Coordinates of C-alpha atoms and ligand atoms in Angstrom, one line a residue:
X242 CA -14.4 29.8 -10.7
X243 CA -12.8 26.5 -11.5
X244 CA -9.4 25.8 -9.9
X245 CA -7.0 23.1 -11.1
X246 CA -4.4 21.1 -9.1
X247 CA -1.8 18.9 -10.6
X248 CA 0.0 16.0 -9.1
X249 CA 1.3 12.6 -10.2
X250 CA -1.4 10.3 -11.5
X251 CA -0.8 6.9 -9.9
X252 CA -4.0 5.0 -10.6
X253 CA -5.8 5.8 -13.9
X254 CA -9.5 6.5 -13.9
X255 CA -11.8 9.5 -14.2
X256 CA -14.6 10.5 -11.9
X257 CA -16.8 13.5 -11.0
X258 CA -17.9 13.6 -7.3
X259 CA -18.0 15.9 -4.3
X260 CA -14.7 16.3 -2.4
X261 CA -14.4 15.3 1.2
X262 CA -11.3 16.6 2.9
X263 CA -9.7 14.5 5.6
X264 CA -9.3 16.5 8.8
X265 CA -5.8 16.9 10.2
X266 CA -4.9 14.6 13.0
X267 CA -6.0 15.7 16.5
X268 CA -3.0 17.1 18.4
X269 CA -2.4 16.9 22.1
X270 CA -4.1 19.7 24.1
X271 CA -2.2 22.5 25.7
X272 CA -2.9 22.1 29.4
X273 CA -5.2 24.7 31.0
X274 CA -5.9 25.4 34.7
X275 CA -8.8 23.4 36.3
X276 CA -12.2 24.9 35.3
X277 CA -14.1 27.3 37.4
X278 CA -17.2 25.3 36.8
X279 CA -16.2 21.6 36.9
X280 CA -19.8 20.4 36.7
X281 CA -20.3 22.2 33.4
X282 CA -17.1 20.7 32.0
X283 CA -18.2 17.2 33.3
X284 CA -21.4 17.7 31.3
X285 CA -19.3 18.5 28.2
X286 CA -17.3 15.3 28.6
X287 CA -20.5 13.2 29.1
X288 CA -22.0 14.9 26.0
X289 CA -18.9 14.2 23.9
X290 CA -18.9 10.6 25.1
X291 CA -22.6 10.2 24.1
X292 CA -22.1 11.9 20.8
X293 CA -19.0 9.8 19.8
X294 CA -20.8 6.6 20.9
X295 CA -23.8 7.5 18.8
X296 CA -21.8 8.5 15.8
X297 CA -19.7 5.3 15.8
X298 CA -22.8 3.1 16.3
X299 CA -24.5 4.8 13.4
X300 CA -21.4 4.1 11.2
X301 CA -21.4 0.5 12.4
X302 CA -24.9 0.1 11.0
X303 CA -23.7 1.2 7.5
X304 CA -21.1 -1.7 7.2
X305 CA -21.0 -5.4 7.7
X306 CA -18.6 -8.1 8.8
X307 CA -15.4 -7.2 10.7
X308 CA -15.8 -3.5 10.1
X309 CA -19.2 -3.6 11.8
X310 CA -17.8 -5.5 14.8
X311 CA -14.8 -3.2 15.2
X312 CA -16.9 0.0 15.0
X313 CA -19.4 -1.4 17.6
X314 CA -16.6 -2.3 20.0
X315 CA -15.0 1.1 19.5
X316 CA -18.4 2.8 20.1
X317 CA -18.6 1.0 23.5
X318 CA -15.1 2.3 24.4
X319 CA -16.3 5.9 23.8
X320 CA -18.8 5.5 26.7
X321 CA -16.6 3.3 28.9
X322 CA -17.7 4.4 32.5
X323 CA -14.3 4.0 34.0
X324 CA -12.7 6.2 31.3
X325 CA -15.4 8.9 31.6
X326 CA -15.5 8.9 35.4
X327 CA -11.8 9.0 35.8
X328 CA -11.6 11.9 33.4
X329 CA -14.3 13.8 35.3
X330 CA -12.4 13.3 38.5
X331 CA -9.3 14.9 37.0
X332 CA -11.3 18.1 36.4
X333 CA -10.2 19.2 39.9
X334 CA -6.6 19.5 38.5
X335 CA -6.9 20.2 34.8
X336 CA -9.2 21.1 31.9
X337 CA -11.6 18.7 30.1
X338 CA -9.4 18.1 27.0
X339 CA -6.3 17.3 29.0
X340 CA -8.3 15.1 31.4
X341 CA -9.6 13.0 28.6
X342 CA -6.3 12.9 26.8
X343 CA -4.3 11.8 29.8
X344 CA -6.8 9.2 31.1
X345 CA -7.0 7.6 27.7
X346 CA -3.2 7.6 27.5
X347 CA -2.9 5.8 30.8
X348 CA -5.5 3.2 29.7
X349 CA -3.7 2.6 26.4
X350 CA -0.4 2.2 28.3
X351 CA -2.0 -0.4 30.7
X352 CA -3.4 -2.3 27.7
X353 CA 0.0 -2.2 26.0
X354 CA 1.6 -3.7 29.1
X355 CA -0.8 -6.6 29.1
X356 CA 0.5 -7.6 25.6
X357 CA -1.2 -9.8 23.0
X358 CA -4.8 -9.1 22.1
X359 CA -5.2 -6.4 24.8
X360 CA -2.2 -4.5 23.5
X361 CA -3.8 -4.3 20.1
X362 CA -6.8 -2.6 21.7
X363 CA -4.5 0.3 22.8
X364 CA -4.8 1.8 19.3
X365 CA -8.6 1.7 19.5
X366 CA -8.5 3.6 22.8
X367 CA -6.2 6.3 21.2
X368 CA -8.7 6.5 18.3
X369 CA -11.6 7.1 20.7
X370 CA -9.5 9.7 22.6
X371 CA -8.9 11.6 19.4
X372 CA -12.6 11.6 18.6
X373 CA -13.6 12.7 22.1
X374 CA -11.1 15.6 22.1
X375 CA -12.1 16.6 18.6
X376 CA -15.7 16.8 19.8
X377 CA -14.7 18.9 22.9
X378 CA -12.9 21.2 20.6
X379 CA -15.7 21.5 18.1
X380 CA -13.3 20.1 15.4
X381 CA -14.3 17.5 12.7
X382 CA -13.9 13.9 13.7
X383 CA -10.5 12.5 12.7
X384 CA -10.0 9.8 10.1
X385 CA -11.6 9.1 6.8
X386 CA -14.8 11.2 6.6
X387 CA -18.1 9.2 6.5
X388 CA -20.5 10.0 3.8
X389 CA -23.7 8.4 2.4
X390 CA -22.8 9.4 -1.2
X391 CA -19.6 8.4 -3.1
X392 CA -16.9 11.0 -2.7
X393 CA -13.4 12.0 -3.7
X394 CA -11.1 11.8 -0.6
X395 CA -8.6 14.6 -0.3
X396 CA -5.9 14.2 2.3
X397 CA -2.4 15.2 3.1
X398 CA -1.3 11.5 3.0
X399 CA -2.8 8.3 4.4
X400 CA -1.2 5.8 6.7
X401 CA -1.2 2.3 5.1
X402 CA -3.8 1.1 7.6
X403 CA -6.1 4.0 6.6
X404 CA -5.7 3.2 2.9
X405 CA -6.4 -0.5 3.6
X406 CA -9.8 0.4 5.1
X407 CA -10.9 2.5 2.1
X408 CA -14.1 1.3 0.6
X409 CA -14.0 1.8 -3.2
X410 CA -17.8 2.0 -3.2
X411 CA -17.7 5.2 -1.3
X412 CA -14.2 6.6 -2.0
X413 CA -14.3 6.9 -5.8
X414 CA -10.9 8.7 -6.0
X415 CA -8.1 9.6 -3.7
X416 CA -6.0 12.8 -4.1
X417 CA -3.1 13.4 -1.7
X418 CA -1.1 16.6 -1.2
X419 CA 2.0 14.5 -0.2
X420 CA 3.2 11.0 -1.0
X421 CA 5.3 9.7 -3.9
X422 CA 4.3 7.5 -6.8
X423 CA 5.9 4.4 -5.2
X424 CA 4.5 5.1 -1.7
X425 CA 2.3 2.5 -0.1
X426 CA -0.7 4.8 -0.3
X427 CA -0.3 4.5 -4.1
X428 CA 0.2 0.8 -4.0
X429 CA -2.8 0.2 -1.9
X430 CA -5.0 2.5 -3.9
X431 CA -3.9 0.6 -7.0
X432 CA -4.8 -2.7 -5.5
X433 CA -8.2 -1.3 -4.5
X434 CA -8.7 0.1 -8.0
X435 CA -9.3 3.6 -6.7
X436 CA -8.2 6.3 -9.2
X437 CA -5.5 8.2 -7.3
X438 CA -3.2 11.2 -7.5
X439 CA -0.3 12.0 -5.2
X440 CA 1.9 15.0 -4.7
X441 CA -0.9 17.4 -5.6
X442 CA 0.4 20.6 -3.9
X443 CA -2.2 22.9 -2.6
X444 CA -5.1 20.4 -2.9
X445 CA -5.9 20.7 0.8
X446 CA -7.3 24.2 -0.1
X447 CA -10.3 22.6 -1.8
X448 CA -13.3 23.2 0.4
X449 CA -15.2 20.2 1.8
X450 CA -18.1 19.1 -0.4
X451 CA -16.9 21.0 -3.5
X452 CA -17.8 19.1 -6.7
X453 CA -14.5 18.0 -8.4
X454 CA -13.3 16.1 -11.5
X455 CA -10.3 13.8 -11.0
X456 CA -8.2 12.2 -13.7
X457 CA -5.9 9.6 -12.1
X458 CA -4.1 9.1 -15.5
X459 CA -2.9 12.7 -16.0
X460 CA -2.9 13.6 -12.3
X461 CA -5.3 16.5 -12.5
X462 CA -8.1 17.6 -10.1
X463 CA -10.4 20.3 -11.3
X464 CA -13.1 22.0 -9.2
X465 CA -16.6 23.0 -10.7
X466 CA -16.6 20.3 -13.4
X467 CA -18.8 20.9 -16.5
X468 CA -19.7 19.0 -19.7
X469 CA -16.1 18.6 -20.9
X470 CA -15.2 16.7 -17.8
X471 CA -18.4 14.6 -18.0
X472 CA -17.3 13.7 -21.6
X473 CA -13.9 12.7 -20.3
X474 CA -15.5 10.4 -17.7
X475 CA -17.6 8.8 -20.4
X476 CA -14.6 8.1 -22.6
X477 CA -12.8 6.5 -19.7
X478 CA -15.9 4.4 -18.8
X479 CA -16.0 3.0 -22.4
X480 CA -12.3 2.2 -22.3
X481 CA -12.6 0.5 -18.9
X482 CA -15.5 -1.6 -20.2
X483 CA -13.3 -2.6 -23.2
X484 CA -10.5 -3.7 -20.9
X485 CA -12.8 -5.7 -18.6
X486 CA -12.5 -9.1 -20.2
X487 CA -8.9 -10.2 -19.7
X488 CA -8.5 -13.8 -18.7
X489 CA -4.8 -14.6 -19.6
X490 CA -2.4 -15.8 -20.8
X491 CA -0.6 -12.7 -22.0
X492 CA 1.1 -13.1 -25.4
X493 CA 3.2 -10.5 -27.3
X494 CA 2.3 -9.8 -30.9
X495 CA 4.7 -12.6 -32.0
X496 CA 3.3 -15.2 -29.5
X497 CA 6.0 -14.8 -26.9
X498 CA 4.4 -15.6 -23.6
X499 CA 4.9 -13.2 -20.7
X500 CA 3.4 -14.5 -17.4
X501 CA 1.4 -11.8 -15.7
X502 CA 1.0 -12.4 -12.0
X503 CA -0.6 -10.4 -9.2
X504 CA 0.7 -8.5 -6.2
X505 CA -1.6 -9.3 -3.3
X506 CA -1.7 -8.7 0.5
X507 CA -4.3 -11.3 1.6
X508 CA -6.7 -14.1 0.6
X509 CA -9.4 -11.7 -0.6
X510 CA -7.0 -10.0 -2.9
X511 CA -5.7 -13.3 -4.1
X512 CA -9.2 -14.5 -5.0
X513 CA -9.9 -11.2 -6.9
X514 CA -6.5 -11.7 -8.7
X515 CA -7.5 -15.3 -9.7
X516 CA -10.8 -14.0 -11.1
X517 CA -8.9 -11.2 -12.9
X518 CA -6.9 -13.8 -14.9
X519 CA -3.6 -13.5 -13.0
X520 CA -1.2 -16.5 -13.6
X521 CA -0.6 -16.8 -9.9
X522 CA 1.0 -14.4 -7.4
X523 CA 4.3 -12.8 -8.1
X524 CA 4.4 -11.0 -4.8
X525 CA 2.5 -11.8 -1.6
X526 CA 3.3 -8.9 0.7
X527 CA 3.1 -10.9 3.9
X528 CA 3.5 -7.8 6.1
X529 CA 0.2 -6.5 4.8
X530 CA -1.5 -9.4 6.5
X531 CA -0.2 -8.1 9.8
X532 CA 0.1 -4.3 9.5
X533 CA -2.3 -3.8 12.5
X534 CA -0.3 -6.2 14.8
X535 CA 1.9 -5.1 17.6
X536 CA 3.0 -8.6 18.3
X537 CA 4.4 -11.4 16.1
X538 CA 1.5 -13.5 14.7
X539 CA 1.6 -17.1 15.8
X540 CA 2.7 -19.8 13.3
X541 CA -1.0 -21.0 13.2
X542 CA -2.3 -17.6 12.4
X543 CA 0.3 -17.1 9.7
X544 CA -0.4 -20.6 8.3
X545 CA -4.0 -19.7 8.0
X546 CA -3.4 -16.4 6.3
X547 CA -1.1 -17.9 3.7
X548 CA -3.3 -20.9 3.1
X549 CA -6.1 -18.5 2.2
X550 CA -3.9 -17.0 -0.5
X551 CA -2.9 -20.4 -1.9
X552 CA -6.5 -21.7 -1.9
X553 CA -7.4 -19.0 -4.4
X554 CA -5.5 -20.8 -7.2
X555 CA -5.8 -24.3 -8.6
X556 CA -2.6 -24.1 -10.6
X557 CA 0.1 -21.5 -11.2
X558 CA 2.5 -20.5 -8.5
X559 CA 2.5 -18.2 -5.6
X560 CA 5.6 -16.3 -4.6
X561 CA 5.5 -15.5 -0.8
X562 CA 7.8 -12.7 0.2
X563 CA 8.9 -12.9 3.8
X564 CA 8.1 -10.0 6.1
X565 CA 9.4 -6.7 4.7
X566 CA 9.1 -4.6 7.7
X567 CA 10.8 -1.2 8.2
X568 CA 10.8 2.4 6.8
X569 CA 7.3 3.2 5.8
X570 CA 6.0 -0.2 6.9
X571 CA 7.0 -0.5 10.5
X572 CA 6.0 -3.6 12.4
X573 CA 6.5 -3.1 16.2
X574 CA 7.7 -6.6 16.8
X575 CA 10.4 -6.3 14.1
X576 CA 11.6 -2.8 13.6
X577 CA 13.1 0.0 15.7
X578 CA 11.2 3.2 15.2
X579 CA 14.1 5.2 16.7
X580 CA 16.4 4.5 13.8
X581 CA 17.6 7.8 12.4
X582 CA 17.4 6.6 8.8
X583 CA 15.0 3.7 8.6
X584 CA 15.1 3.2 4.8
X585 CA 18.8 2.5 5.1
X586 CA 18.4 0.6 8.4
X587 CA 17.6 -2.8 9.7
X588 CA 14.6 -3.5 7.4
X589 CA 13.5 -6.4 5.2
X590 CA 15.7 -9.5 5.4
X591 CA 18.1 -7.5 7.7
X592 CA 15.5 -7.7 10.6
X593 CA 16.5 -11.4 10.9
X594 CA 19.8 -10.3 12.5
X595 CA 17.9 -8.8 15.4
X596 CA 14.6 -10.5 15.7
X597 CA 15.9 -14.0 16.0
X598 CA 13.5 -16.8 15.1
X599 CA 10.8 -14.6 13.4
X600 CA 12.0 -15.5 9.9
X601 CA 12.3 -19.2 10.8
X602 CA 8.8 -19.3 12.3
X603 CA 7.4 -17.5 9.2
X604 CA 9.1 -20.1 6.9
X605 CA 7.7 -22.9 9.0
X606 CA 4.2 -21.4 8.6
X607 CA 4.6 -21.0 4.8
X608 CA 5.8 -24.6 4.6
X609 CA 2.8 -25.8 6.6
X610 CA 0.4 -23.9 4.4
X611 CA 2.2 -25.2 1.3
X612 CA 1.5 -28.7 2.4
X613 CA -2.2 -28.0 2.2
X614 CA -2.1 -27.1 -1.5
X615 CA -0.9 -28.7 -4.8
X616 CA 0.2 -25.4 -6.3
X617 CA 3.9 -24.4 -6.4
X618 CA 4.9 -22.2 -3.4
X619 CA 8.1 -20.2 -3.8
X620 CA 9.6 -17.9 -1.2
X621 CA 11.5 -14.7 -1.7
X622 CA 13.5 -12.4 0.6
X623 CA 13.2 -8.6 0.5
X624 CA 16.1 -6.2 0.6
X625 CA 18.9 -8.6 -0.2
X626 CA 22.2 -6.7 -0.7
X627 CA 24.8 -9.5 -1.0
X628 CA 25.4 -13.1 -2.2
X629 CA 25.9 -14.2 1.5
X630 CA 22.5 -12.9 2.4
X631 CA 21.0 -14.8 -0.5
X632 CA 22.8 -17.9 0.5
X633 CA 21.6 -17.6 4.1
X634 CA 18.0 -17.2 3.0
X635 CA 18.2 -20.1 0.6
X636 CA 19.6 -22.2 3.5
X637 CA 16.8 -21.2 5.9
X638 CA 14.1 -21.8 3.3
X639 CA 15.4 -25.2 2.4
X640 CA 15.8 -26.2 6.0
X641 CA 12.1 -25.3 6.4
X642 CA 11.2 -27.6 3.5
X643 CA 10.8 -24.9 0.9
X644 CA 13.2 -25.8 -1.9
X645 CA 12.5 -23.0 -4.4
X646 CA 13.7 -19.7 -3.1
X647 CA 14.5 -16.4 -4.7
X648 CA 15.4 -12.8 -3.8
X649 CA 14.2 -9.3 -4.5
X650 CA 16.5 -7.0 -6.4
X651 CA 15.8 -3.7 -4.7
X652 CA 19.3 -2.6 -3.6
X653 CA 21.7 -1.4 -6.4
X654 CA 24.4 -3.8 -5.2
X655 CA 22.0 -6.7 -5.9
X656 CA 21.4 -5.5 -9.5
X657 CA 25.1 -4.9 -10.1
X658 CA 26.0 -8.4 -8.7
X659 CA 22.9 -10.2 -9.9
X660 CA 24.9 -13.1 -11.3
X661 CA 26.6 -14.0 -8.0
X662 CA 23.4 -13.5 -6.1
X663 CA 21.4 -15.6 -8.6
X664 CA 24.0 -18.4 -8.2
X665 CA 22.6 -18.9 -4.7
X666 CA 18.9 -18.9 -5.5
X667 CA 16.4 -20.0 -8.2
X668 CA 15.0 -16.7 -9.3
X669 CA 15.0 -12.9 -8.7
X670 CA 12.2 -10.3 -8.8
X671 CA 13.1 -6.7 -9.2
X672 CA 11.4 -4.4 -6.8
X673 CA 11.5 -1.2 -8.8
X674 CA 9.9 0.9 -6.0
X675 CA 12.9 0.5 -3.7
X676 CA 15.4 0.1 -6.5
X677 CA 14.4 3.5 -7.8
X678 CA 14.6 5.0 -4.3
X679 CA 18.1 3.7 -3.8
X680 CA 19.5 4.3 -7.3
X681 CA 18.2 7.9 -7.3
X682 CA 18.8 8.4 -3.5
X683 CA 15.3 9.8 -3.4
X684 CA 12.8 8.9 -0.7
X685 CA 9.8 7.0 -2.3
X686 CA 7.4 8.7 0.1
X687 CA 8.4 12.3 -0.8
X688 CA 6.1 13.9 -3.3
X689 CA 8.6 16.7 -3.7
X690 CA 11.1 14.3 -5.2
X691 CA 8.6 12.6 -7.5
X692 CA 10.5 13.4 -10.7
X693 CA 13.6 11.6 -9.3
X694 CA 11.6 8.7 -7.8
X695 CA 10.5 7.6 -11.2
X696 CA 11.3 4.1 -12.6
X697 CA 11.5 5.7 -16.0
X698 CA 14.8 7.3 -15.0
X699 CA 17.4 5.9 -17.5
X700 CA 19.8 4.9 -14.7
X701 CA 17.1 2.7 -13.2
X702 CA 16.3 1.1 -16.5
X703 CA 20.0 0.5 -17.2
X704 CA 20.3 -1.4 -13.9
X705 CA 17.1 -3.4 -14.6
X706 CA 18.6 -4.4 -18.0
X707 CA 21.9 -5.4 -16.3
X708 CA 20.1 -7.6 -13.8
X709 CA 17.9 -9.2 -16.5
X710 CA 20.9 -9.9 -18.7
X711 CA 22.7 -11.6 -15.8
X712 CA 19.6 -13.8 -15.2
X713 CA 19.5 -14.7 -18.9
X714 CA 23.2 -15.8 -18.8
X715 CA 22.3 -18.2 -15.9
X716 CA 19.0 -19.2 -17.5
X717 CA 17.2 -18.0 -14.3
X718 CA 14.1 -16.0 -14.3
X719 CA 14.2 -12.3 -13.4
X720 CA 10.8 -10.7 -13.1
X721 CA 9.6 -7.3 -11.9
X722 CA 7.1 -6.9 -9.1
X723 CA 7.4 -3.2 -8.4
X724 CA 4.8 -0.7 -9.5
X725 CA 6.7 -0.2 -12.8
X726 CA 5.1 -3.5 -14.0
X727 CA 1.6 -1.9 -13.7
X728 CA 2.5 0.9 -16.1
X729 CA 1.5 -0.5 -19.5
X730 CA 4.1 1.6 -21.4
X731 CA 6.9 0.7 -19.0
X732 CA 5.9 -3.0 -19.1
X733 CA 6.9 -3.0 -22.8
X734 CA 10.3 -1.5 -21.9
X735 CA 10.8 -4.1 -19.1
X736 CA 10.1 -7.0 -21.4
X737 CA 12.4 -5.4 -24.0
X738 CA 15.1 -5.2 -21.3
X739 CA 14.9 -9.0 -20.8
X740 CA 12.5 -9.2 -17.8
X741 CA 10.7 -12.6 -18.0
X742 CA 7.5 -12.0 -16.0
X743 CA 5.6 -9.1 -14.5
X744 CA 3.6 -8.9 -11.3
X745 CA 1.2 -6.1 -10.5
X746 CA -2.0 -5.1 -8.8
X747 CA -4.7 -7.3 -10.4
X748 CA -6.6 -4.3 -11.7
X749 CA -3.6 -3.4 -13.9
X750 CA -3.6 -6.7 -15.7
X751 CA -6.0 -6.0 -18.6
X752 CA -4.3 -2.8 -19.6
X753 CA -0.8 -4.2 -19.4
X754 CA -1.8 -7.3 -21.4
X755 CA -3.7 -5.2 -24.0
X756 CA -0.6 -3.0 -24.7
X757 CA 1.9 -5.9 -24.7
X758 CA -0.3 -7.7 -27.3
X759 CA 0.5 -4.9 -29.7
X760 CA 4.3 -5.4 -29.8
X761 CA 6.6 -8.2 -30.8
X762 CA 9.6 -9.1 -28.6
X763 CA 11.9 -7.5 -31.2
X764 CA 9.9 -4.3 -31.1
X765 CA 9.9 -4.3 -27.3
X766 CA 13.7 -4.7 -27.4
X767 CA 14.1 -1.8 -29.9
X768 CA 11.9 0.4 -27.7
X769 CA 13.9 -0.5 -24.6
X770 CA 17.1 0.4 -26.4
X771 CA 15.7 3.9 -27.1
X772 CA 15.0 4.4 -23.4
X773 CA 18.6 3.6 -22.5
X774 CA 19.7 6.3 -24.9
X775 CA 17.3 8.9 -23.4
X776 CA 18.7 11.7 -21.4
X777 CA 15.8 12.1 -19.0
X778 CA 12.9 10.1 -17.6
X779 CA 10.5 12.3 -19.4
X780 CA 12.3 11.8 -22.7
X781 CA 12.2 8.1 -22.2
X782 CA 8.5 8.2 -21.5
X783 CA 7.6 10.4 -24.5
X784 CA 9.7 8.3 -26.9
X785 CA 7.9 5.1 -25.8
X786 CA 4.5 6.7 -25.9
X787 CA 5.1 7.8 -29.4
X788 CA 5.7 4.1 -30.4
X789 CA 2.5 2.9 -28.7
X790 CA -0.5 4.5 -30.2
X791 CA -2.7 2.0 -28.3
X792 CA -2.2 4.0 -25.1
X793 CA -4.1 7.0 -26.4
X794 CA -6.8 4.7 -27.9
X795 CA -7.4 3.2 -24.5
X796 CA -7.2 6.6 -22.6
X797 CA -4.1 5.3 -20.6
Ligands
LIG76 C1 9.5 -2.8 -4.4 O1 10.3 -2.3 -3.6 O2 9.4 -2.6 -5.6 C2 8.5 -3.8 -3.9 C3 7.8 -4.5 -4.7 O3 8.4 -3.9 -2.6 P1 7.6 -2.9 -1.6 O4 6.9 -2.0 -2.5 O5 6.6 -3.7 -0.8 O6 8.7 -2.3 -0.8
LIG77 MG1 10.5 -3.0 -1.7

């Protein structure tokens, strides 16, 4: 019997493949008394160590480059003699799971205390610990399942670091029970081009290895797919092939040029974006270069990471956003994980109040990398709320030798007061993900609030229109670099509201350009006006779709 699960489609694409369900995280053991037969328990620990070592080595052989080296190093940790011997010694006081758990905890704490490179290995020790304890429990290994054949990954939600390691060759679709459409899981899935659904309630009930059909456009997962689903996949593949050839520039039907740029997180993504026809980078999420770091990267490391992004382009510009740490993207050297309400806390530009010098050193690194290229490098601050903050940022950027600075409009106050903020800087870029979360007071990570966390909400569109109009009055550009720009129908509305450029995951460029081509600026403006008159997000969406027949033709 086929079962259907609905969620929010966040990356279009259709596939049929077996499901692999991500196991829940391994929890701390409940301590038991010391075993009657310590030798038998010691044998179980040695066997678990050998099995995890072998499993990780086997996985290392299936990948190349950094992933291969990391897996090999982690495999070695699994049979680290000190770790295993110390755990076995503890069997005089406690059970095997607790012994392994606590010894690894101590080791991780010692590595943390050493700082720098060693501190970063602490996470690897904790990963090995989870694998050893899962083995001892007879539970599946934690983390993204490994499989020789392509599969649909089903999970509750993924940490950004897990999503970043997804291999689109093996994970052909991602379906999460939790998560919101603006969550970083969705953003990273889009940048990897993996069809994805979030907020699919109940989907964790799908049994491992069940064949499933996934439609990332409509947000549906169906088990036991048949010929109907195979036909839908074929239609999608035809449309995808048709959209394969975008090389820019993007012109509306009347010849109006709308620069389409890319959102990237590192040099690899920047090169892919250049190949996909992006007119530069509208958002370099610098925190994505350092998500796995416990300590501040050095100026040299940062310079190198940014230079790799700049080198991907011969012309065009790259907008570097300074570190946007906090809330769902914590960076231990910048953010306080104890904050009761991190989305409203010291995040984004605000971290410069507390972590003195980090922003200055980052700007220095950007300026150094900019000296190595002839392209235009612009800098942009996240989470700006006031004109004073914009002024401060512009001052720091210019002191670092970076004359063109801008700000993100993500906080409602910045949209309302865009004119005074734009008087301090050269440009603004609207971050619709956060702007939506703050306008609607709806956590972007919560699947249960997805209908509120929707940039189609007329209140959000109205604020975007206000910010764009204030930019036009000052003749300063106001772009959009939130996920809204990657939605081809919404892109038409944004342009109609006066937004001057769009930045998105490179894979969204062809579809957005293809749809924008079918409207004139005047038609886009009329369409945008209709959305402002809509009562609900759904009404706005339906009205716009009705005016854009190209969406159905392309299966979008
Ligand atoms: C946004 O908020 O829209 C944005 C682009 O920034 P991020 O998604 O990285 O918070
Ligand atoms: Mg943001």
